[in-house]
Short mmCIF file of N, CA, C and O in Angstrom, two decimals:
data_model
loop_
_atom_site.label_atom_id
_atom_site.label_comp_id
_atom_site.label_asym_id
_atom_site.label_seq_id
_atom_site.Cartn_x
_atom_site.Cartn_y
_atom_site.Cartn_z
N GLU A 1 0.82 -1.19 0.00
CA GLU A 1 0.00 0.00 0.00
C GLU A 1 0.86 1.26 0.00
O GLU A 1 0.56 2.21 -0.72
N ASN A 2 1.94 1.25 0.80
CA ASN A 2 2.83 2.40 0.83
C ASN A 2 3.48 2.62 -0.53
O ASN A 2 3.58 3.75 -1.00
N ALA A 3 3.94 1.54 -1.15
CA ALA A 3 4.58 1.65 -2.47
C ALA A 3 3.58 2.19 -3.49
O ALA A 3 3.91 3.06 -4.29
N GLN A 4 2.36 1.72 -3.46
CA GLN A 4 1.35 2.18 -4.42
C GLN A 4 1.02 3.66 -4.23
O GLN A 4 0.85 4.38 -5.21
N ARG A 5 0.97 4.11 -3.00
CA ARG A 5 0.71 5.54 -2.75
C ARG A 5 1.84 6.38 -3.33
O ARG A 5 1.60 7.40 -3.98
N ALA A 6 3.07 5.96 -3.11
CA ALA A 6 4.21 6.71 -3.63
C ALA A 6 4.23 6.68 -5.16
O ALA A 6 4.47 7.71 -5.80
N LEU A 7 3.97 5.53 -5.75
CA LEU A 7 3.98 5.41 -7.21
C LEU A 7 2.85 6.20 -7.86
O LEU A 7 3.00 6.71 -8.97
N ALA A 8 1.73 6.33 -7.18
CA ALA A 8 0.59 7.07 -7.72
C ALA A 8 0.90 8.56 -7.86
O ALA A 8 0.26 9.24 -8.66
N ARG A 9 1.88 9.06 -7.13
CA ARG A 9 2.24 10.48 -7.21
C ARG A 9 3.16 10.77 -8.39
O ARG A 9 3.42 11.93 -8.70
N SER A 10 3.63 9.76 -9.06
CA SER A 10 4.55 9.93 -10.18
C SER A 10 3.86 10.63 -11.35
O SER A 10 2.69 10.39 -11.63
N GLY A 11 4.61 11.46 -12.05
CA GLY A 11 4.10 12.12 -13.24
C GLY A 11 4.41 11.33 -14.51
O GLY A 11 4.10 11.77 -15.62
N SER A 12 4.98 10.15 -14.37
CA SER A 12 5.38 9.34 -15.51
C SER A 12 4.19 8.70 -16.20
O SER A 12 3.34 8.09 -15.55
N GLU A 13 4.13 8.81 -17.51
CA GLU A 13 3.07 8.16 -18.28
C GLU A 13 3.18 6.64 -18.18
O GLU A 13 2.18 5.94 -18.06
N GLY A 14 4.40 6.12 -18.21
CA GLY A 14 4.60 4.68 -18.05
C GLY A 14 4.10 4.19 -16.71
O GLY A 14 3.46 3.13 -16.62
N GLN A 15 4.36 4.96 -15.66
CA GLN A 15 3.88 4.57 -14.33
C GLN A 15 2.37 4.63 -14.26
O GLN A 15 1.72 3.77 -13.69
N ARG A 16 1.78 5.64 -14.89
CA ARG A 16 0.32 5.76 -14.91
C ARG A 16 -0.29 4.53 -15.59
O ARG A 16 -1.26 3.95 -15.10
N ARG A 17 0.32 4.11 -16.68
CA ARG A 17 -0.19 2.94 -17.40
C ARG A 17 -0.03 1.66 -16.59
O ARG A 17 -0.88 0.78 -16.63
N MET A 18 1.07 1.56 -15.85
CA MET A 18 1.25 0.38 -14.99
C MET A 18 0.17 0.34 -13.92
O MET A 18 -0.40 -0.71 -13.64
N LEU A 19 -0.10 1.48 -13.29
CA LEU A 19 -1.15 1.52 -12.26
C LEU A 19 -2.50 1.13 -12.85
O LEU A 19 -3.28 0.41 -12.23
N GLU A 20 -2.75 1.58 -14.08
CA GLU A 20 -3.99 1.22 -14.76
C GLU A 20 -4.03 -0.28 -15.06
O GLU A 20 -5.06 -0.92 -14.91
N LEU A 21 -2.89 -0.82 -15.47
CA LEU A 21 -2.81 -2.24 -15.84
C LEU A 21 -3.14 -3.16 -14.67
O LEU A 21 -3.90 -4.10 -14.82
N HIS A 22 -2.58 -2.86 -13.51
CA HIS A 22 -2.82 -3.75 -12.37
C HIS A 22 -3.80 -3.17 -11.35
O HIS A 22 -4.01 -3.75 -10.29
N GLY A 23 -4.40 -2.05 -11.70
CA GLY A 23 -5.43 -1.47 -10.83
C GLY A 23 -4.93 -1.10 -9.45
O GLY A 23 -5.67 -1.13 -8.48
N GLY A 24 -3.64 -0.76 -9.36
CA GLY A 24 -3.08 -0.42 -8.07
C GLY A 24 -3.10 -1.59 -7.10
O GLY A 24 -2.99 -1.42 -5.90
N GLY A 25 -3.27 -2.79 -7.66
CA GLY A 25 -3.28 -3.98 -6.82
C GLY A 25 -4.61 -4.21 -6.13
O GLY A 25 -4.71 -5.03 -5.23
N SER A 26 -5.66 -3.50 -6.57
CA SER A 26 -6.94 -3.59 -5.87
C SER A 26 -7.48 -5.02 -5.82
O SER A 26 -7.95 -5.47 -4.77
N ALA A 27 -7.41 -5.74 -6.93
CA ALA A 27 -7.93 -7.12 -6.92
C ALA A 27 -7.12 -7.99 -5.97
O ALA A 27 -7.67 -8.78 -5.21
N TYR A 28 -5.82 -7.82 -6.01
CA TYR A 28 -4.94 -8.63 -5.17
C TYR A 28 -5.13 -8.29 -3.70
O TYR A 28 -5.18 -9.16 -2.84
N SER A 29 -5.30 -7.00 -3.39
CA SER A 29 -5.46 -6.60 -1.99
C SER A 29 -6.80 -7.05 -1.43
O SER A 29 -6.98 -7.09 -0.22
N GLN A 30 -7.73 -7.41 -2.29
CA GLN A 30 -9.03 -7.90 -1.83
C GLN A 30 -9.01 -9.40 -1.60
O GLN A 30 -10.06 -10.03 -1.49
N GLY A 31 -7.81 -9.98 -1.55
CA GLY A 31 -7.69 -11.38 -1.23
C GLY A 31 -7.76 -12.32 -2.42
O GLY A 31 -7.81 -13.53 -2.26
N ARG A 32 -7.74 -11.78 -3.63
CA ARG A 32 -7.77 -12.64 -4.80
C ARG A 32 -6.39 -13.24 -5.05
O ARG A 32 -5.39 -12.78 -4.54
N ASP A 33 -6.37 -14.24 -5.86
CA ASP A 33 -5.15 -14.95 -6.22
C ASP A 33 -4.20 -14.04 -7.01
O ASP A 33 -4.65 -13.17 -7.77
N ALA A 34 -2.90 -14.24 -6.85
CA ALA A 34 -1.90 -13.46 -7.58
C ALA A 34 -2.05 -13.61 -9.09
O ALA A 34 -1.60 -12.76 -9.84
N ARG A 35 -2.69 -14.68 -9.54
CA ARG A 35 -2.90 -14.87 -10.98
C ARG A 35 -3.80 -13.80 -11.58
O ARG A 35 -3.83 -13.63 -12.80
N THR A 36 -4.54 -13.06 -10.76
CA THR A 36 -5.38 -11.98 -11.30
C THR A 36 -4.51 -10.88 -11.90
O THR A 36 -5.01 -10.05 -12.65
N LEU A 37 -3.23 -10.89 -11.58
CA LEU A 37 -2.31 -9.89 -12.10
C LEU A 37 -1.61 -10.35 -13.38
O LEU A 37 -0.76 -9.66 -13.92
N GLU A 38 -2.01 -11.52 -13.89
CA GLU A 38 -1.46 -12.01 -15.16
C GLU A 38 -2.25 -11.33 -16.28
O GLU A 38 -3.46 -11.51 -16.40
N VAL A 39 -1.57 -10.50 -17.09
CA VAL A 39 -2.24 -9.70 -18.12
C VAL A 39 -2.23 -10.37 -19.49
O VAL A 39 -2.94 -9.94 -20.40
N ALA A 40 -1.42 -11.38 -19.64
CA ALA A 40 -1.33 -12.18 -20.87
C ALA A 40 -0.62 -13.47 -20.46
O ALA A 40 -0.07 -13.53 -19.35
N PRO A 41 -0.64 -14.48 -21.31
CA PRO A 41 0.04 -15.72 -20.91
C PRO A 41 1.49 -15.45 -20.49
O PRO A 41 2.26 -14.85 -21.24
N ASN A 42 1.80 -15.84 -19.27
CA ASN A 42 3.15 -15.72 -18.71
C ASN A 42 3.64 -14.29 -18.57
O ASN A 42 4.84 -14.06 -18.44
N LEU A 43 2.76 -13.31 -18.58
CA LEU A 43 3.13 -11.91 -18.40
C LEU A 43 2.40 -11.38 -17.17
O LEU A 43 1.18 -11.22 -17.18
N TRP A 44 3.18 -11.13 -16.11
CA TRP A 44 2.62 -10.81 -14.80
C TRP A 44 2.91 -9.37 -14.42
O TRP A 44 4.07 -8.93 -14.44
N SER A 45 1.89 -8.61 -14.06
CA SER A 45 2.06 -7.20 -13.72
C SER A 45 2.31 -6.96 -12.23
O SER A 45 2.53 -5.83 -11.81
N GLY A 46 2.31 -8.01 -11.44
CA GLY A 46 2.45 -7.86 -9.99
C GLY A 46 3.75 -7.23 -9.54
O GLY A 46 3.79 -6.57 -8.49
N VAL A 47 4.80 -7.36 -10.33
CA VAL A 47 6.07 -6.74 -9.94
C VAL A 47 5.92 -5.22 -9.84
O VAL A 47 6.60 -4.57 -9.06
N GLY A 48 4.99 -4.66 -10.61
CA GLY A 48 4.75 -3.22 -10.57
C GLY A 48 4.07 -2.74 -9.31
O GLY A 48 3.91 -1.53 -9.11
N LEU A 49 3.65 -3.65 -8.45
CA LEU A 49 3.03 -3.23 -7.19
C LEU A 49 4.05 -2.67 -6.21
O LEU A 49 3.70 -1.87 -5.35
N VAL A 50 5.28 -3.11 -6.32
CA VAL A 50 6.30 -2.68 -5.35
C VAL A 50 7.50 -2.02 -5.99
O VAL A 50 8.36 -1.49 -5.30
N ARG A 51 7.56 -2.02 -7.29
CA ARG A 51 8.71 -1.47 -8.00
C ARG A 51 8.21 -0.42 -8.98
O ARG A 51 7.23 -0.64 -9.67
N GLY A 52 8.89 0.70 -9.05
CA GLY A 52 8.50 1.75 -9.96
C GLY A 52 8.89 1.45 -11.39
O GLY A 52 9.69 0.57 -11.67
N GLY A 53 8.29 2.19 -12.30
CA GLY A 53 8.61 2.04 -13.71
C GLY A 53 7.61 1.14 -14.42
O GLY A 53 6.80 0.47 -13.81
N ALA A 54 7.71 1.18 -15.72
CA ALA A 54 6.81 0.38 -16.56
C ALA A 54 7.45 -0.99 -16.76
O ALA A 54 8.21 -1.20 -17.68
N GLY A 55 7.17 -1.90 -15.85
CA GLY A 55 7.76 -3.22 -15.95
C GLY A 55 6.78 -4.31 -15.62
O GLY A 55 5.94 -4.17 -14.74
N THR A 56 6.87 -5.38 -16.37
CA THR A 56 6.11 -6.58 -16.10
C THR A 56 7.11 -7.73 -16.04
O THR A 56 8.26 -7.56 -16.38
N ALA A 57 6.66 -8.87 -15.61
CA ALA A 57 7.56 -10.01 -15.45
C ALA A 57 7.11 -11.15 -16.35
O ALA A 57 5.93 -11.46 -16.43
N LEU A 58 8.08 -11.76 -17.02
CA LEU A 58 7.82 -13.01 -17.73
C LEU A 58 7.93 -14.11 -16.68
O LEU A 58 8.94 -14.22 -16.00
N VAL A 59 6.89 -14.90 -16.54
CA VAL A 59 6.86 -15.96 -15.54
C VAL A 59 6.48 -17.28 -16.20
O VAL A 59 5.79 -17.30 -17.22
N GLY A 60 6.94 -18.36 -15.63
CA GLY A 60 6.60 -19.68 -16.13
C GLY A 60 7.83 -20.56 -16.21
O GLY A 60 8.90 -20.23 -15.69
N SER A 61 7.67 -21.66 -16.89
CA SER A 61 8.79 -22.58 -17.07
C SER A 61 9.81 -21.96 -18.03
O SER A 61 9.52 -20.96 -18.70
N HIS A 62 10.98 -22.57 -18.10
CA HIS A 62 11.99 -22.08 -19.03
C HIS A 62 11.43 -22.07 -20.46
O HIS A 62 11.64 -21.11 -21.20
N GLU A 63 10.73 -23.12 -20.82
CA GLU A 63 10.16 -23.23 -22.16
C GLU A 63 9.12 -22.14 -22.41
O GLU A 63 9.10 -21.52 -23.48
N GLU A 64 8.27 -21.87 -21.42
CA GLU A 64 7.24 -20.84 -21.58
C GLU A 64 7.86 -19.45 -21.71
O GLU A 64 7.43 -18.65 -22.54
N VAL A 65 8.88 -19.16 -20.92
CA VAL A 65 9.55 -17.86 -21.02
C VAL A 65 10.22 -17.73 -22.38
O VAL A 65 10.13 -16.69 -23.03
N ALA A 66 10.86 -18.79 -22.84
CA ALA A 66 11.48 -18.77 -24.18
C ALA A 66 10.42 -18.56 -25.26
O ALA A 66 10.66 -17.82 -26.23
N ASP A 67 9.26 -19.18 -25.10
CA ASP A 67 8.16 -18.99 -26.06
C ASP A 67 7.75 -17.52 -26.14
O ASP A 67 7.53 -16.98 -27.22
N ARG A 68 7.61 -16.88 -24.98
CA ARG A 68 7.20 -15.47 -24.97
C ARG A 68 8.27 -14.59 -25.59
O ARG A 68 7.96 -13.68 -26.36
N ILE A 69 9.54 -14.84 -25.29
CA ILE A 69 10.62 -14.05 -25.90
C ILE A 69 10.62 -14.26 -27.40
O ILE A 69 10.79 -13.30 -28.17
N ALA A 70 10.40 -15.48 -27.86
CA ALA A 70 10.33 -15.77 -29.29
C ALA A 70 9.18 -15.01 -29.95
O ALA A 70 9.32 -14.51 -31.07
N GLU A 71 8.05 -14.91 -29.26
CA GLU A 71 6.92 -14.15 -29.80
C GLU A 71 7.29 -12.68 -29.97
O GLU A 71 6.96 -12.07 -30.98
N TYR A 72 7.95 -12.11 -28.96
CA TYR A 72 8.38 -10.72 -29.07
C TYR A 72 9.38 -10.56 -30.22
O TYR A 72 9.31 -9.59 -30.99
N ALA A 73 10.30 -11.49 -30.35
CA ALA A 73 11.29 -11.43 -31.43
C ALA A 73 10.60 -11.50 -32.79
O ALA A 73 10.97 -10.78 -33.73
N ALA A 74 9.57 -12.33 -32.91
CA ALA A 74 8.83 -12.45 -34.17
C ALA A 74 8.12 -11.15 -34.52
O ALA A 74 7.88 -10.86 -35.70
N LEU A 75 7.79 -10.35 -33.50
CA LEU A 75 7.16 -9.05 -33.74
C LEU A 75 8.17 -7.97 -34.14
O LEU A 75 7.79 -6.87 -34.48
N GLY A 76 9.46 -8.31 -34.03
CA GLY A 76 10.50 -7.37 -34.43
C GLY A 76 11.36 -6.84 -33.31
O GLY A 76 12.28 -6.07 -33.55
N LEU A 77 11.08 -7.21 -32.06
CA LEU A 77 11.93 -6.76 -30.96
C LEU A 77 13.22 -7.54 -30.98
O LEU A 77 13.21 -8.77 -31.10
N ASP A 78 14.34 -6.83 -30.88
CA ASP A 78 15.62 -7.54 -30.87
C ASP A 78 16.52 -7.13 -29.71
O ASP A 78 17.65 -7.57 -29.62
N HIS A 79 16.01 -6.32 -28.81
CA HIS A 79 16.73 -5.97 -27.60
C HIS A 79 15.77 -6.12 -26.42
O HIS A 79 14.62 -5.67 -26.51
N PHE A 80 16.25 -6.72 -25.36
CA PHE A 80 15.43 -6.95 -24.18
C PHE A 80 16.22 -6.55 -22.95
O PHE A 80 17.42 -6.77 -22.88
N VAL A 81 15.56 -5.95 -22.00
CA VAL A 81 16.15 -5.67 -20.70
C VAL A 81 15.55 -6.70 -19.75
O VAL A 81 14.37 -6.65 -19.42
N LEU A 82 16.37 -7.66 -19.37
CA LEU A 82 15.91 -8.75 -18.52
C LEU A 82 16.56 -8.65 -17.16
O LEU A 82 17.77 -8.49 -17.06
N SER A 83 15.76 -8.71 -16.14
CA SER A 83 16.30 -8.73 -14.78
C SER A 83 15.39 -9.62 -13.95
O SER A 83 14.32 -10.02 -14.40
N GLY A 84 15.83 -9.96 -12.78
CA GLY A 84 15.02 -10.82 -11.94
C GLY A 84 15.34 -10.57 -10.48
O GLY A 84 16.22 -9.80 -10.15
N TYR A 85 14.60 -11.22 -9.64
CA TYR A 85 14.77 -11.05 -8.20
C TYR A 85 14.88 -12.41 -7.54
O TYR A 85 13.97 -13.22 -7.73
N PRO A 86 15.90 -12.67 -6.79
CA PRO A 86 17.13 -11.90 -6.63
C PRO A 86 17.96 -11.95 -7.92
O PRO A 86 17.94 -12.94 -8.66
N HIS A 87 18.67 -10.87 -8.21
CA HIS A 87 19.33 -10.66 -9.49
C HIS A 87 20.28 -11.79 -9.90
O HIS A 87 20.16 -12.32 -11.00
N LEU A 88 21.21 -12.13 -9.05
CA LEU A 88 22.21 -13.12 -9.42
C LEU A 88 21.58 -14.49 -9.66
O LEU A 88 21.86 -15.14 -10.68
N GLU A 89 20.70 -14.91 -8.78
CA GLU A 89 20.06 -16.21 -8.94
C GLU A 89 19.24 -16.27 -10.22
O GLU A 89 19.26 -17.28 -10.93
N GLU A 90 18.53 -15.22 -10.54
CA GLU A 90 17.72 -15.21 -11.76
C GLU A 90 18.60 -15.17 -13.00
O GLU A 90 18.25 -15.75 -14.03
N ALA A 91 19.74 -14.50 -12.92
CA ALA A 91 20.67 -14.50 -14.06
C ALA A 91 21.14 -15.92 -14.34
O ALA A 91 21.20 -16.34 -15.51
N TYR A 92 21.45 -16.67 -13.30
CA TYR A 92 21.85 -18.07 -13.49
C TYR A 92 20.69 -18.90 -14.03
O TYR A 92 20.87 -19.71 -14.95
N ARG A 93 19.49 -18.72 -13.48
CA ARG A 93 18.33 -19.48 -13.97
C ARG A 93 18.09 -19.23 -15.45
O ARG A 93 17.83 -20.14 -16.22
N PHE A 94 18.17 -17.96 -15.85
CA PHE A 94 17.96 -17.62 -17.25
C PHE A 94 19.08 -18.21 -18.12
O PHE A 94 18.81 -18.84 -19.14
N GLY A 95 20.31 -18.02 -17.67
CA GLY A 95 21.45 -18.51 -18.46
C GLY A 95 21.50 -20.02 -18.60
O GLY A 95 21.90 -20.55 -19.64
N GLU A 96 21.08 -20.72 -17.57
CA GLU A 96 21.13 -22.18 -17.60
C GLU A 96 19.86 -22.81 -18.15
O GLU A 96 19.90 -23.94 -18.64
N GLY A 97 18.73 -22.09 -18.08
CA GLY A 97 17.48 -22.70 -18.48
C GLY A 97 16.86 -22.13 -19.75
O GLY A 97 16.46 -22.88 -20.64
N VAL A 98 16.78 -20.81 -19.86
CA VAL A 98 16.10 -20.19 -20.99
C VAL A 98 17.05 -19.98 -22.17
O VAL A 98 16.70 -20.29 -23.32
N ARG A 99 18.24 -19.49 -21.91
CA ARG A 99 19.17 -19.18 -22.99
C ARG A 99 19.47 -20.38 -23.88
O ARG A 99 19.48 -20.23 -25.11
N PRO A 100 19.70 -21.58 -23.33
CA PRO A 100 19.95 -22.73 -24.21
C PRO A 100 18.77 -23.02 -25.16
O PRO A 100 18.98 -23.42 -26.30
N ILE A 101 17.56 -22.79 -24.70
CA ILE A 101 16.39 -23.00 -25.56
C ILE A 101 16.40 -21.97 -26.68
O ILE A 101 16.16 -22.31 -27.85
N LEU A 102 16.69 -20.72 -26.35
CA LEU A 102 16.74 -19.67 -27.36
C LEU A 102 17.87 -19.94 -28.36
O LEU A 102 17.72 -19.69 -29.56
N GLU A 103 18.99 -20.48 -27.87
CA GLU A 103 20.09 -20.87 -28.76
C GLU A 103 19.65 -21.94 -29.73
O GLU A 103 19.90 -21.84 -30.94
N ARG A 104 19.01 -23.00 -29.22
CA ARG A 104 18.56 -24.10 -30.08
C ARG A 104 17.59 -23.61 -31.15
O ARG A 104 17.56 -24.13 -32.25
N ARG A 105 16.81 -22.60 -30.81
CA ARG A 105 15.85 -22.05 -31.76
C ARG A 105 16.49 -21.04 -32.72
O ARG A 105 15.81 -20.50 -33.59
N GLY A 106 17.76 -20.76 -32.52
CA GLY A 106 18.46 -19.82 -33.39
C GLY A 106 18.15 -18.37 -33.09
O GLY A 106 18.34 -17.50 -33.93
N LEU A 107 17.70 -18.09 -31.86
CA LEU A 107 17.34 -16.71 -31.50
C LEU A 107 18.45 -15.93 -30.82
O LEU A 107 18.37 -14.72 -30.73
N VAL A 108 19.44 -16.62 -30.29
CA VAL A 108 20.58 -15.93 -29.69
C VAL A 108 21.87 -16.52 -30.25
O VAL A 108 21.91 -17.66 -30.70
N THR A 109 22.91 -15.73 -30.19
CA THR A 109 24.22 -16.14 -30.65
C THR A 109 24.72 -17.29 -29.79
O THR A 109 24.63 -17.22 -28.56
N PRO A 110 25.23 -18.35 -30.41
CA PRO A 110 25.75 -19.48 -29.62
C PRO A 110 26.84 -19.05 -28.65
O PRO A 110 27.60 -18.13 -28.93
N ARG A 111 26.92 -19.74 -27.53
CA ARG A 111 27.90 -19.39 -26.50
C ARG A 111 29.34 -19.57 -26.94
O ARG A 111 30.24 -18.99 -26.38
N ASN A 112 29.60 -20.41 -27.93
CA ASN A 112 30.98 -20.67 -28.32
C ASN A 112 31.59 -19.55 -29.15
O ASN A 112 32.73 -19.63 -29.55
N ARG A 113 30.85 -18.48 -29.40
CA ARG A 113 31.41 -17.31 -30.08
C ARG A 113 32.35 -16.60 -29.13
O ARG A 113 32.21 -16.67 -27.92
N SER A 114 33.31 -15.88 -29.66
CA SER A 114 34.27 -15.20 -28.80
C SER A 114 33.62 -14.03 -28.07
O SER A 114 32.62 -13.48 -28.53
N ALA A 115 34.20 -13.66 -26.96
CA ALA A 115 33.67 -12.54 -26.17
C ALA A 115 33.67 -11.26 -26.99
O ALA A 115 32.79 -10.42 -26.85
N ALA A 116 34.66 -11.08 -27.86
CA ALA A 116 34.72 -9.88 -28.69
C ALA A 116 33.51 -9.80 -29.63
O ALA A 116 33.00 -8.73 -29.90
N ASP A 117 33.04 -10.96 -30.10
CA ASP A 117 31.87 -10.98 -30.99
C ASP A 117 30.60 -10.56 -30.26
O ASP A 117 29.70 -10.02 -30.86
N LEU A 118 30.52 -10.85 -28.99
CA LEU A 118 29.30 -10.60 -28.23
C LEU A 118 29.32 -9.32 -27.41
O LEU A 118 28.30 -8.90 -26.91
N SER A 119 30.49 -8.72 -27.25
CA SER A 119 30.63 -7.53 -26.40
C SER A 119 30.07 -7.77 -25.01
O SER A 119 29.47 -6.89 -24.42
N GLY A 120 30.18 -9.00 -24.51
CA GLY A 120 29.77 -9.31 -23.16
C GLY A 120 28.27 -9.46 -22.95
O GLY A 120 27.82 -9.46 -21.83
N SER A 121 27.49 -9.56 -24.00
CA SER A 121 26.05 -9.66 -23.81
C SER A 121 25.45 -10.76 -24.68
O SER A 121 26.10 -11.27 -25.57
N THR A 122 24.22 -11.10 -24.39
CA THR A 122 23.50 -12.03 -25.24
C THR A 122 23.04 -11.25 -26.47
O THR A 122 22.36 -10.25 -26.35
N ALA A 123 23.42 -11.70 -27.62
CA ALA A 123 23.05 -11.02 -28.86
C ALA A 123 21.91 -11.75 -29.53
O ALA A 123 22.03 -12.91 -29.90
N PHE A 124 20.78 -11.08 -29.67
CA PHE A 124 19.66 -11.68 -30.36
C PHE A 124 19.88 -11.55 -31.86
O PHE A 124 20.31 -10.52 -32.36
N LEU A 125 19.63 -12.61 -32.58
CA LEU A 125 19.89 -12.65 -34.01
C LEU A 125 18.71 -12.10 -34.79
O LEU A 125 17.61 -12.63 -34.72
N SER A 126 18.95 -11.06 -35.58
CA SER A 126 17.85 -10.48 -36.36
C SER A 126 17.39 -11.44 -37.44
O SER A 126 16.23 -11.43 -37.84
N ALA A 127 18.25 -12.32 -37.93
CA ALA A 127 17.88 -13.27 -38.97
C ALA A 127 16.90 -14.32 -38.45
O ALA A 127 16.25 -14.99 -39.24
N ALA A 128 16.76 -14.44 -37.15
CA ALA A 128 15.88 -15.45 -36.57
C ALA A 128 14.41 -15.06 -36.71
O ALA A 128 13.54 -15.87 -36.49
N ARG A 129 14.15 -13.82 -37.06
CA ARG A 129 12.75 -13.38 -37.19
C ARG A 129 12.14 -13.95 -38.38
O ARG A 129 11.88 -14.15 -39.30
#
């Protein structure tokens, strides 16, 4: 409730849209299931209840998260800002579980490429669209 009050004072259009998307957590605060904050398959708006900014969370199995990323890539998105909570543990989960699936599908550069080729990041392949 405190976080929502603070976020409601923001002048950010993205923040306003997030509040609209999850209703300020009204359904959840009325004792409903956290799934009421799922706005699309595997896309959860609940993270916006306590964190500022226009952010949603990809949730589900490794395969389901890879499916959603593939859908975004098919729409033309080729850069993603991915984070998780706790940060380090989620980075390992993504790297060990989701990234290999995306590699097999040809959506990210294989790990055996040199560090200079990748500039230290996961490179999404535009040809995979």
